[in-house]
Coordinates of C-alpha atoms (C1' of nucleotides) in Angstrom, one line a residue:
Chain A
M7 CA -23.4 3.1 125.4
L8 CA -25.8 1.5 127.9
D9 CA -28.9 3.3 129.1
I10 CA -28.1 5.0 132.4
R11 CA -31.5 4.0 133.7
F12 CA -30.8 0.4 132.8
V13 CA -27.4 0.6 134.6
R14 CA -28.9 2.2 137.6
E15 CA -31.6 -0.4 137.9
N16 CA -29.6 -3.5 136.9
M17 CA -26.2 -3.1 138.5
P18 CA -25.8 -6.8 139.2
I19 CA -26.4 -7.6 135.5
V20 CA -24.0 -5.0 134.4
R21 CA -21.3 -6.1 136.8
E22 CA -21.7 -9.7 135.8
A23 CA -21.5 -8.8 132.1
M24 CA -18.3 -6.9 132.8
R25 CA -16.8 -9.8 134.7
N26 CA -17.7 -12.2 131.9
R27 CA -16.0 -9.9 129.5
R28 CA -12.9 -9.7 131.6
A29 CA -13.5 -5.9 131.7
D30 CA -12.3 -3.7 134.5
E31 CA -15.3 -3.5 136.8
S32 CA -13.7 -0.8 139.0
I33 CA -14.8 1.9 136.6
L34 CA -18.3 1.4 138.0
E35 CA -17.1 2.5 141.4
G36 CA -19.2 5.4 142.6
I37 CA -21.5 5.4 139.6
E38 CA -24.6 5.0 141.8
K39 CA -23.7 8.0 144.0
L40 CA -22.9 10.1 140.9
E41 CA -26.2 9.2 139.3
A42 CA -28.2 10.0 142.5
E43 CA -26.3 13.3 142.6
R44 CA -27.1 14.0 139.0
R45 CA -30.8 13.5 139.6
R46 CA -30.7 15.6 142.8
L47 CA -29.0 18.5 140.9
I48 CA -31.5 18.3 138.0
A49 CA -34.4 18.6 140.4
E50 CA -32.7 21.5 142.2
T51 CA -31.8 23.5 139.0
D52 CA -35.2 22.9 137.5
E53 CA -36.9 24.2 140.5
L54 CA -34.7 27.3 140.5
R55 CA -35.2 27.9 136.8
N56 CA -38.9 27.5 137.2
R57 CA -39.0 30.3 139.8
R58 CA -36.8 32.5 137.7
N59 CA -39.0 32.0 134.6
T60 CA -42.2 32.7 136.5
L61 CA -40.9 35.9 138.1
S62 CA -39.4 37.1 134.8
K63 CA -42.8 36.7 133.2
E64 CA -44.3 38.6 136.0
V65 CA -41.8 41.5 135.3
G66 CA -43.0 41.5 131.7
K67 CA -46.6 41.7 132.8
R68 CA -46.0 44.5 135.1
K69 CA -44.1 46.5 132.6
A70 CA -46.8 46.0 130.1
A71 CA -49.2 47.3 132.7
G72 CA -47.1 50.3 133.1
E73 CA -45.8 49.4 136.5
S74 CA -42.2 49.2 137.6
G75 CA -40.7 45.7 137.8
E76 CA -37.7 47.0 139.6
A77 CA -38.3 45.2 142.9
L78 CA -38.8 41.8 141.2
M79 CA -35.9 42.4 138.9
A80 CA -33.7 42.9 141.9
E81 CA -34.9 39.7 143.5
V82 CA -34.3 37.6 140.4
R83 CA -30.9 39.1 139.9
G84 CA -29.8 37.2 143.0
F85 CA -30.8 33.9 141.3
G86 CA -28.1 34.2 138.7
E87 CA -25.1 33.2 140.7
K88 CA -26.8 30.3 142.5
L89 CA -28.1 29.0 139.2
S90 CA -24.9 29.1 137.3
A91 CA -23.1 27.4 140.3
L92 CA -25.7 24.6 140.2
E93 CA -25.5 24.4 136.4
S94 CA -21.8 23.9 136.3
E95 CA -22.0 21.4 139.1
L96 CA -24.6 19.5 137.2
A97 CA -22.6 19.6 133.9
D98 CA -19.6 18.3 135.8
V99 CA -21.6 15.4 137.3
E100 CA -23.2 14.6 133.9
T101 CA -19.8 14.5 132.2
K102 CA -18.6 12.1 134.9
V103 CA -21.5 9.8 134.5
R104 CA -21.2 9.9 130.7
D105 CA -17.5 9.2 130.9
V106 CA -18.2 6.1 132.9
L107 CA -20.9 5.0 130.6
L108 CA -18.7 5.4 127.5
M109 CA -16.2 3.0 129.1
V110 CA -18.8 0.3 129.9
P111 CA -19.0 -2.4 127.2
N112 CA -22.2 -3.8 125.8
I113 CA -24.0 -6.6 127.6
P114 CA -23.5 -9.9 125.8
H115 CA -26.6 -11.5 124.4
E116 CA -27.9 -14.4 126.5
S117 CA -27.0 -16.9 123.7
V118 CA -23.3 -16.0 124.0
P119 CA -21.1 -18.6 125.7
V120 CA -19.3 -17.4 128.8
G121 CA -15.6 -17.7 128.5
A122 CA -12.2 -16.2 129.2
D123 CA -10.5 -15.9 125.9
E124 CA -10.4 -17.2 122.3
N125 CA -9.9 -20.8 123.5
D126 CA -13.5 -20.7 124.8
N127 CA -15.0 -19.7 121.5
V128 CA -17.4 -22.2 120.1
E129 CA -17.4 -23.6 116.6
I130 CA -20.9 -23.6 115.1
R131 CA -20.4 -25.1 111.6
R132 CA -17.9 -25.9 108.9
W133 CA -18.1 -25.6 105.2
G134 CA -15.9 -27.3 102.6
A135 CA -12.9 -29.5 103.3
P136 CA -9.3 -28.5 103.3
R137 CA -7.7 -29.7 100.1
D138 CA -5.1 -32.5 100.2
F139 CA -1.8 -31.3 98.8
S140 CA 0.5 -33.6 96.9
F141 CA 3.3 -31.1 97.8
E142 CA 4.2 -28.8 100.6
P143 CA 1.8 -25.8 100.3
K144 CA 3.6 -22.5 100.4
N145 CA 2.5 -19.4 102.2
H146 CA 0.9 -16.6 100.3
W147 CA 3.8 -14.1 100.5
D148 CA 6.2 -16.6 98.9
I149 CA 3.6 -17.4 96.2
G150 CA 2.9 -13.7 95.6
E151 CA 6.5 -12.7 95.4
S152 CA 7.5 -15.5 93.1
L153 CA 4.6 -14.7 90.8
G154 CA 5.6 -11.1 90.9
I155 CA 2.2 -9.9 92.0
L156 CA 3.1 -8.9 95.6
D157 CA 6.1 -6.7 96.4
F158 CA 6.6 -6.2 100.1
E159 CA 10.1 -4.8 99.9
R160 CA 9.1 -1.9 97.8
A161 CA 6.1 -1.3 100.0
V162 CA 8.5 -0.9 102.9
K163 CA 10.5 1.7 100.9
I164 CA 7.4 3.6 99.9
A165 CA 5.6 3.5 103.2
G166 CA 6.9 1.1 105.8
A167 CA 6.3 -2.2 107.5
R168 CA 2.7 -3.5 107.3
F169 CA 2.1 -2.1 103.9
A170 CA 1.8 -4.0 100.6
L171 CA 2.2 -3.3 96.9
Y172 CA 0.1 -5.3 94.5
K173 CA 1.2 -5.5 90.9
G174 CA -0.2 -6.7 87.6
L175 CA -2.6 -9.6 88.1
G176 CA -2.2 -9.2 91.9
A177 CA -3.7 -5.7 91.8
R178 CA -6.3 -7.0 89.4
L179 CA -7.2 -9.9 91.7
E180 CA -7.7 -7.6 94.6
R181 CA -10.0 -5.4 92.4
S182 CA -11.8 -8.5 91.1
I183 CA -12.5 -9.8 94.5
L184 CA -14.0 -6.6 95.8
N185 CA -16.1 -6.1 92.7
F186 CA -17.3 -9.7 92.9
M187 CA -18.3 -9.2 96.6
L188 CA -20.1 -5.9 95.9
D189 CA -21.9 -7.4 92.9
V190 CA -23.2 -10.4 95.0
H191 CA -24.3 -8.3 97.9
T192 CA -26.0 -5.6 95.8
G193 CA -27.4 -7.9 93.1
E194 CA -28.4 -10.9 95.2
H195 CA -28.6 -10.0 98.8
G196 CA -30.4 -6.6 98.5
Y197 CA -27.8 -4.3 100.0
T198 CA -27.5 -0.7 98.8
E199 CA -23.9 0.2 97.7
I200 CA -22.3 3.0 99.6
F201 CA -19.0 4.7 98.9
P202 CA -18.4 6.9 102.0
P203 CA -15.7 9.3 103.2
I204 CA -12.8 7.3 104.5
M205 CA -11.8 10.1 106.9
V206 CA -14.3 10.9 109.5
N207 CA -14.7 13.3 112.5
S208 CA -14.5 12.4 116.1
A209 CA -18.3 12.5 116.6
S210 CA -18.6 9.6 114.1
M211 CA -15.8 7.7 115.8
T212 CA -17.6 8.1 119.1
G213 CA -20.9 7.1 117.7
T214 CA -19.7 3.6 116.7
G215 CA -17.5 3.2 119.8
Q216 CA -13.9 3.6 118.5
L217 CA -13.6 6.7 120.7
P218 CA -12.8 7.4 123.4
K219 CA -11.5 4.0 124.4
F220 CA -9.5 2.9 121.3
R221 CA -7.8 6.1 120.1
E222 CA -4.4 4.4 119.9
D223 CA -5.7 2.0 117.3
L224 CA -6.6 4.8 114.9
F225 CA -4.6 7.0 112.6
K226 CA -5.3 10.6 113.2
I227 CA -4.8 13.4 110.6
E228 CA -2.7 16.1 112.1
N229 CA -4.1 19.6 112.7
S230 CA -7.6 18.4 112.2
D231 CA -10.5 16.5 113.7
Y232 CA -10.2 13.8 111.0
F233 CA -9.4 10.2 111.5
L234 CA -8.7 7.5 108.9
I235 CA -11.5 4.9 109.3
P236 CA -10.5 1.5 110.7
T237 CA -13.6 0.0 109.0
A238 CA -16.5 1.1 106.8
E239 CA -18.7 0.4 109.8
V240 CA -17.8 3.9 111.1
P241 CA -18.9 6.1 108.2
V242 CA -21.8 3.8 107.1
T243 CA -23.4 3.4 110.5
N244 CA -23.0 7.1 111.1
I245 CA -25.0 7.8 107.9
H246 CA -28.1 7.8 110.1
R247 CA -26.6 9.3 113.2
D248 CA -29.2 11.6 115.0
E249 CA -31.9 10.5 112.6
I250 CA -35.3 8.9 113.1
L251 CA -36.0 6.2 110.5
D252 CA -39.4 4.9 109.4
E253 CA -40.2 1.4 110.5
K254 CA -41.4 0.5 107.0
D255 CA -37.9 1.3 105.6
L256 CA -36.3 -1.3 108.0
P257 CA -34.1 -3.2 107.7
V258 CA -31.8 -0.7 106.0
C259 CA -29.0 -2.7 104.4
Y260 CA -25.8 -1.1 103.1
T261 CA -22.7 -2.6 101.7
A262 CA -19.5 -0.6 101.2
Y263 CA -16.1 -1.1 99.8
T264 CA -13.4 1.0 101.5
P265 CA -9.8 0.9 102.4
C266 CA -9.3 0.5 106.2
F267 CA -6.5 1.9 108.3
R268 CA -5.4 0.4 111.6
A269 CA -2.4 1.4 113.7
E270 CA -2.2 -2.2 115.0
A271 CA -1.0 -0.9 118.3
G272 CA 0.0 -3.7 120.6
S273 CA 0.4 -6.3 117.9
H274 CA 4.2 -6.2 117.5
G275 CA 5.5 -9.5 116.4
K276 CA 2.1 -10.8 115.2
D277 CA 1.8 -11.7 111.6
T278 CA 4.7 -9.6 110.6
R279 CA 5.0 -11.2 107.2
G280 CA 2.5 -11.2 104.4
L281 CA -0.9 -9.5 104.0
I282 CA -2.7 -10.8 107.1
R283 CA -2.1 -7.7 109.3
Q284 CA -1.6 -4.4 107.5
H285 CA -1.9 -0.8 108.3
Q286 CA -4.0 -0.4 105.2
F287 CA -6.3 -3.0 103.8
N288 CA -9.4 -3.3 101.7
K289 CA -12.7 -4.5 103.0
V290 CA -16.3 -4.9 101.8
E291 CA -18.5 -4.2 104.7
L292 CA -22.1 -5.1 105.4
V293 CA -24.2 -2.8 107.7
K294 CA -27.8 -3.2 108.8
F295 CA -30.3 -1.1 110.8
T296 CA -33.1 -3.2 112.1
T297 CA -35.9 -3.4 114.7
P298 CA -35.0 -5.0 118.1
E299 CA -37.4 -7.8 117.3
S300 CA -35.6 -8.8 114.1
S301 CA -32.0 -8.1 114.9
C302 CA -31.1 -11.7 115.8
E303 CA -32.6 -13.0 112.6
E304 CA -30.9 -10.3 110.5
H305 CA -27.6 -11.2 112.2
E306 CA -27.9 -14.8 111.0
K307 CA -28.8 -13.6 107.5
L308 CA -25.9 -11.1 107.4
T309 CA -23.5 -13.9 108.4
A310 CA -24.9 -16.1 105.8
N311 CA -24.5 -13.4 103.2
A312 CA -20.8 -13.2 104.0
E313 CA -20.4 -17.0 103.9
V314 CA -21.9 -17.1 100.4
I315 CA -18.8 -15.3 99.1
L316 CA -16.5 -18.0 100.5
Q317 CA -18.8 -20.7 99.1
R318 CA -18.8 -19.2 95.7
L319 CA -15.0 -19.0 95.8
G320 CA -14.7 -22.6 97.0
L321 CA -12.8 -21.6 100.1
P322 CA -13.2 -23.9 103.2
Y323 CA -14.2 -22.1 106.3
R324 CA -15.8 -22.4 109.7
V325 CA -18.0 -20.2 111.8
I326 CA -17.4 -19.6 115.5
V327 CA -19.3 -17.7 118.0
L328 CA -17.1 -15.5 120.2
C329 CA -17.3 -16.1 123.9
T330 CA -17.9 -13.2 126.3
G331 CA -14.2 -12.8 127.0
D332 CA -13.2 -12.4 123.3
M333 CA -16.0 -10.2 122.0
G334 CA -15.5 -6.7 120.8
F335 CA -16.4 -3.8 123.1
S336 CA -19.6 -2.7 121.5
S337 CA -20.9 -6.0 120.4
A338 CA -23.7 -8.0 122.0
K339 CA -22.9 -11.1 119.9
T340 CA -20.3 -11.9 117.3
Y341 CA -19.7 -14.6 114.8
D342 CA -16.3 -14.9 113.3
I343 CA -15.9 -16.6 109.9
E344 CA -12.5 -18.2 109.6
V345 CA -11.1 -19.3 106.3
W346 CA -8.7 -22.2 105.9
L347 CA -5.1 -21.2 105.0
P348 CA -3.0 -24.2 103.9
G349 CA 0.2 -22.1 104.2
Q350 CA -0.5 -21.7 107.9
G351 CA -2.3 -25.0 108.3
R352 CA -5.1 -23.3 110.2
Y353 CA -8.2 -21.3 110.1
R354 CA -7.8 -17.5 110.2
E355 CA -10.4 -14.8 110.7
I356 CA -11.7 -13.3 107.4
S357 CA -15.0 -11.8 108.7
S358 CA -16.5 -10.7 111.9
C359 CA -20.2 -10.3 112.0
S360 CA -21.7 -8.5 115.1
N361 CA -25.0 -7.6 116.5
F362 CA -24.6 -4.4 118.5
G363 CA -28.2 -4.3 119.8
D364 CA -29.1 -0.7 120.7
Y365 CA -25.6 0.1 122.0
Q366 CA -24.3 2.0 119.0
A367 CA -27.7 3.4 118.3
R368 CA -27.9 5.0 121.7
R369 CA -24.5 6.5 121.3
A370 CA -25.2 7.7 117.8
G371 CA -28.8 8.6 118.3
I372 CA -30.3 6.4 115.6
R373 CA -34.0 5.7 116.2
Y374 CA -37.1 4.6 114.4
R375 CA -40.9 5.2 114.7
P376 CA -42.5 1.9 115.5
E377 CA -45.8 1.7 113.6
G378 CA -48.8 2.2 115.8
K379 CA -46.7 3.4 118.7
K380 CA -46.1 6.9 119.7
K381 CA -42.7 6.6 121.3
N382 CA -39.6 6.4 119.1
E383 CA -37.2 3.5 119.8
L384 CA -33.6 2.9 119.2
V385 CA -32.8 0.7 116.2
H386 CA -30.4 -2.2 116.4
T387 CA -27.3 -2.0 114.4
L388 CA -25.3 -4.9 112.9
N389 CA -22.3 -5.2 110.7
G390 CA -19.9 -7.7 109.4
S391 CA -17.1 -8.0 106.9
G392 CA -18.3 -9.4 103.6
L393 CA -15.3 -9.9 103.4
A394 CA -11.8 -8.7 104.1
V395 CA -10.5 -8.4 100.6
G396 CA -6.7 -8.9 101.3
R397 CA -7.3 -12.0 103.4
T398 CA -9.6 -13.4 100.7
L399 CA -6.7 -12.9 98.2
V400 CA -4.4 -14.7 100.7
A401 CA -6.9 -17.6 100.9
I402 CA -7.2 -17.8 97.1
L403 CA -3.4 -17.9 96.6
E404 CA -2.9 -20.5 99.2
N405 CA -5.8 -22.7 98.5
Y406 CA -5.5 -22.6 94.7
Q407 CA -1.8 -22.9 94.4
Q408 CA -0.4 -25.5 92.1
E409 CA 2.8 -27.5 92.3
D410 CA 4.3 -25.5 89.4
G411 CA 3.9 -22.3 91.4
S412 CA 0.9 -21.0 89.4
V413 CA -2.5 -20.2 91.0
I414 CA -5.8 -21.2 89.5
I415 CA -8.5 -18.5 89.5
P416 CA -11.8 -19.7 91.1
D417 CA -14.6 -19.8 88.5
A418 CA -16.5 -17.0 90.1
L419 CA -13.7 -14.6 89.5
R420 CA -12.7 -15.5 86.0
S421 CA -14.9 -13.0 84.2
Y422 CA -13.4 -10.3 86.5
M423 CA -9.9 -11.5 86.0
G424 CA -10.0 -12.1 82.3
T425 CA -7.9 -15.2 82.9
D426 CA -8.2 -18.6 84.7
R427 CA -4.7 -18.7 86.0
I428 CA -1.8 -16.7 87.3
A429 CA 1.5 -18.1 86.3
A430 CA 5.1 -16.9 86.7
G431 CA 6.8 -14.9 84.0
Chain B
rG1 C1' -7.8 32.2 99.1
rG2 C1' -11.1 37.2 98.6
rA3 C1' -16.3 39.3 99.0
rG4 C1' -21.3 38.6 100.4
rA5 C1' -25.9 35.7 102.2
rG6 C1' -27.7 32.2 105.5
rG7 C1' -28.4 28.0 109.3
rU8 C1' -36.0 27.6 112.8
rG9 C1' -40.0 21.3 114.1
rG10 C1' -40.4 15.1 109.0
rC11 C1' -40.3 18.9 104.9
rC12 C1' -41.4 24.1 103.3
rG13 C1' -41.7 28.6 105.7
rA14 C1' -43.1 33.2 109.3
rG15 C1' -41.0 35.2 113.5
rU16 C1' -42.0 42.9 114.2
rC17 C1' -38.1 47.9 118.4
rG18 C1' -35.8 41.0 123.2
rG19 C1' -41.3 39.2 127.2
rC20 C1' -47.9 35.8 126.6
rU21 C1' -43.7 31.9 120.5
rG22 C1' -42.0 25.3 121.7
rA23 C1' -42.5 28.5 118.1
rA24 C1' -47.9 31.5 113.0
rG25 C1' -49.1 29.3 108.1
rG26 C1' -48.6 25.4 104.5
rC27 C1' -47.4 20.3 103.1
rA28 C1' -46.8 15.4 104.6
rA29 C1' -48.4 11.8 108.4
rC30 C1' -52.1 9.7 111.8
rG31 C1' -57.4 9.3 113.8
rG32 C1' -62.4 10.5 112.5
rU33 C1' -66.9 12.5 109.6
rU34 C1' -68.8 12.7 104.7
rU35 C1' -68.8 9.5 100.0
rG36 C1' -71.4 3.8 95.8
rC37 C1' -65.7 3.6 95.0
rU38 C1' -61.6 6.9 94.2
rA39 C1' -60.7 12.0 94.6
rA40 C1' -62.0 16.3 97.2
rA41 C1' -64.0 18.7 101.6
rC42 C1' -64.4 19.1 106.9
rC43 C1' -63.0 18.2 112.3
rG44 C1' -59.1 16.6 115.4
rU45 C1' -54.1 14.9 116.6
rC46 C1' -49.3 15.8 115.3
rG47 C1' -41.2 17.7 117.9
rU48 C1' -37.1 15.6 120.9
rA49 C1' -34.8 14.7 125.4
rG50 C1' -34.0 14.9 131.0
rG51 C1' -36.4 15.0 135.9
rG52 C1' -40.7 14.3 138.9
rG53 C1' -45.3 11.7 138.9
rU54 C1' -48.7 7.2 137.6
rA55 C1' -50.3 0.2 138.1
rA56 C1' -50.2 2.3 133.3
rC57 C1' -52.1 6.8 131.1
rA58 C1' -53.0 11.8 132.6
rC59 C1' -50.3 15.4 134.5
rC60 C1' -46.3 18.9 136.4
rU61 C1' -41.5 20.8 135.2
rU62 C1' -36.7 21.8 132.7
rA63 C1' -33.8 22.1 128.3
rC64 C1' -33.5 22.4 123.1
rC65 C1' -35.1 27.4 117.0
rC66 C1' -26.5 24.8 114.0
rA67 C1' -22.7 24.5 118.3
rG68 C1' -20.3 27.0 122.5
rG69 C1' -19.9 31.4 125.2
rG70 C1' -21.8 36.5 126.6
rU71 C1' -25.4 40.7 127.7
rU72 C1' -30.3 40.8 130.4
rC73 C1' -35.1 40.2 135.4
rG74 C1' -36.1 37.7 130.7
rA75 C1' -33.2 35.7 124.0
rA76 C1' -35.1 31.8 118.3
rU77 C1' -34.8 37.2 118.5
rC78 C1' -28.9 41.5 120.6
rC79 C1' -23.1 40.5 120.9
rC80 C1' -18.6 37.2 120.3
rU81 C1' -16.3 32.5 118.6
rG82 C1' -16.6 28.0 116.0
rC83 C1' -18.8 24.6 112.5
rC84 C1' -21.6 24.0 108.1
rU85 C1' -24.4 25.5 103.7
rC86 C1' -25.2 28.8 99.5
rU87 C1' -23.8 32.8 95.8
rC88 C1' -19.9 35.7 93.2
rC89 C1' -14.5 36.3 92.1
rG90 C1' -9.8 34.0 91.9
rC91 C1' -7.0 29.3 91.8
rC92 C1' -6.6 24.1 90.9
rA93 C1' -7.8 18.8 89.7

RNA sequence: GGAGAGGUGGCCGAGUCGGCUGAAGGCAACGGUUUGCUAAACCGUCGUAGGGGUAACACCUUACCCAGGGUUCGAAUCCCUGCCUCUCCGCCA
């Protein structure tokens, strides 16, 4: 959420940001009047309350002095109605202002390229070279099924479309990948491991920005206020909701493995086969809380931390910066890491690393005490996948497939797998 | 699931029969004095948010003692509902 004061004083900037994002500017209609009204009502109610409080104290004094406060009491009695009318009017206006603010996306960082859609994203760098195949590379679902390590048909029977069943070395590969990732991030990159609840309440979903705007993307548990998390970002960022952190503890860096659940509303027909787009998938997430001064630097580091995983696994990838039109709602700047998939002959997203600035922190009330200053300030929050586990498995199957149908296990995973190859039979 | 107890500032903890309590006291923290250094002692500061105000401070004011309602001239203090925590019993992994 943006600061109402910032919005009020910088309307042109806000409007331009929304235009650049292809967001619907019309929700800003009337916000200035509402905000002026809000402040007018605050002044009015405060004034009335002040008079009431003063007179009520006077009643107390008179009673203590043995006099009757009846006359005053009668006078103040009349305040009640006026006051509650004003209060409900104010509450109403405040809700309206807040509702608008919750629908306004973050302002893109100045370094973000302006663009309409994914075609305007800008590639920053590439690592590794796609391998030359002496045969026609297969896609991962064919590889997985013929090796007997992925079973999509039975997953449909058990749950439905967009679910997968991993079996034998397939299940083990998934587990190996996520353990490897966690070991690298905790052991080498200094992140603290978290294993959070994977169902959260609506306050947490609002804190990180999934609610109210993206409800249809979430799975909701019936007869409760619980939602299945779409990413560990939600529970992990909300660890410090409504807290004030010490500057000396910053940056706070967490990594968490969790299953993630997404309704994938509006993506009918996209990636219907294979593991790319599932209702349930595993992800290792990286989350940071930093000072405003260091958030850009920490963003680069976080992205680099995710890249290391691909490098260790020998998977070619590229990093792109999302343009204004393709960025997520709460993000100020996002790098996507895309891994090369020979089966598809193109790069596919495997990680998305975002700097949210103070946008989530304001919603979620996450602040810190700057050393030497009196005033608390909002932290900056960042997160990124480090990485999506299922898609990493896809990339390994496709990049390391052999002509005989077997798959070589990358060196980094062999100790986890207990084998160097997955072969049929 | 049954029966009790409770939710106060960064932490601990007091708040009498509702008024002068934004909240005693302690700890921690910060600034200072003292000290050969450390420790100790002493003095002071020390919640958050909104609005007004200021060049910026100062300052004024409102709200907040789990949340939401209610009673009252006036509520941390009384009543109701919800959420959460703890203890005991039962049950289950």
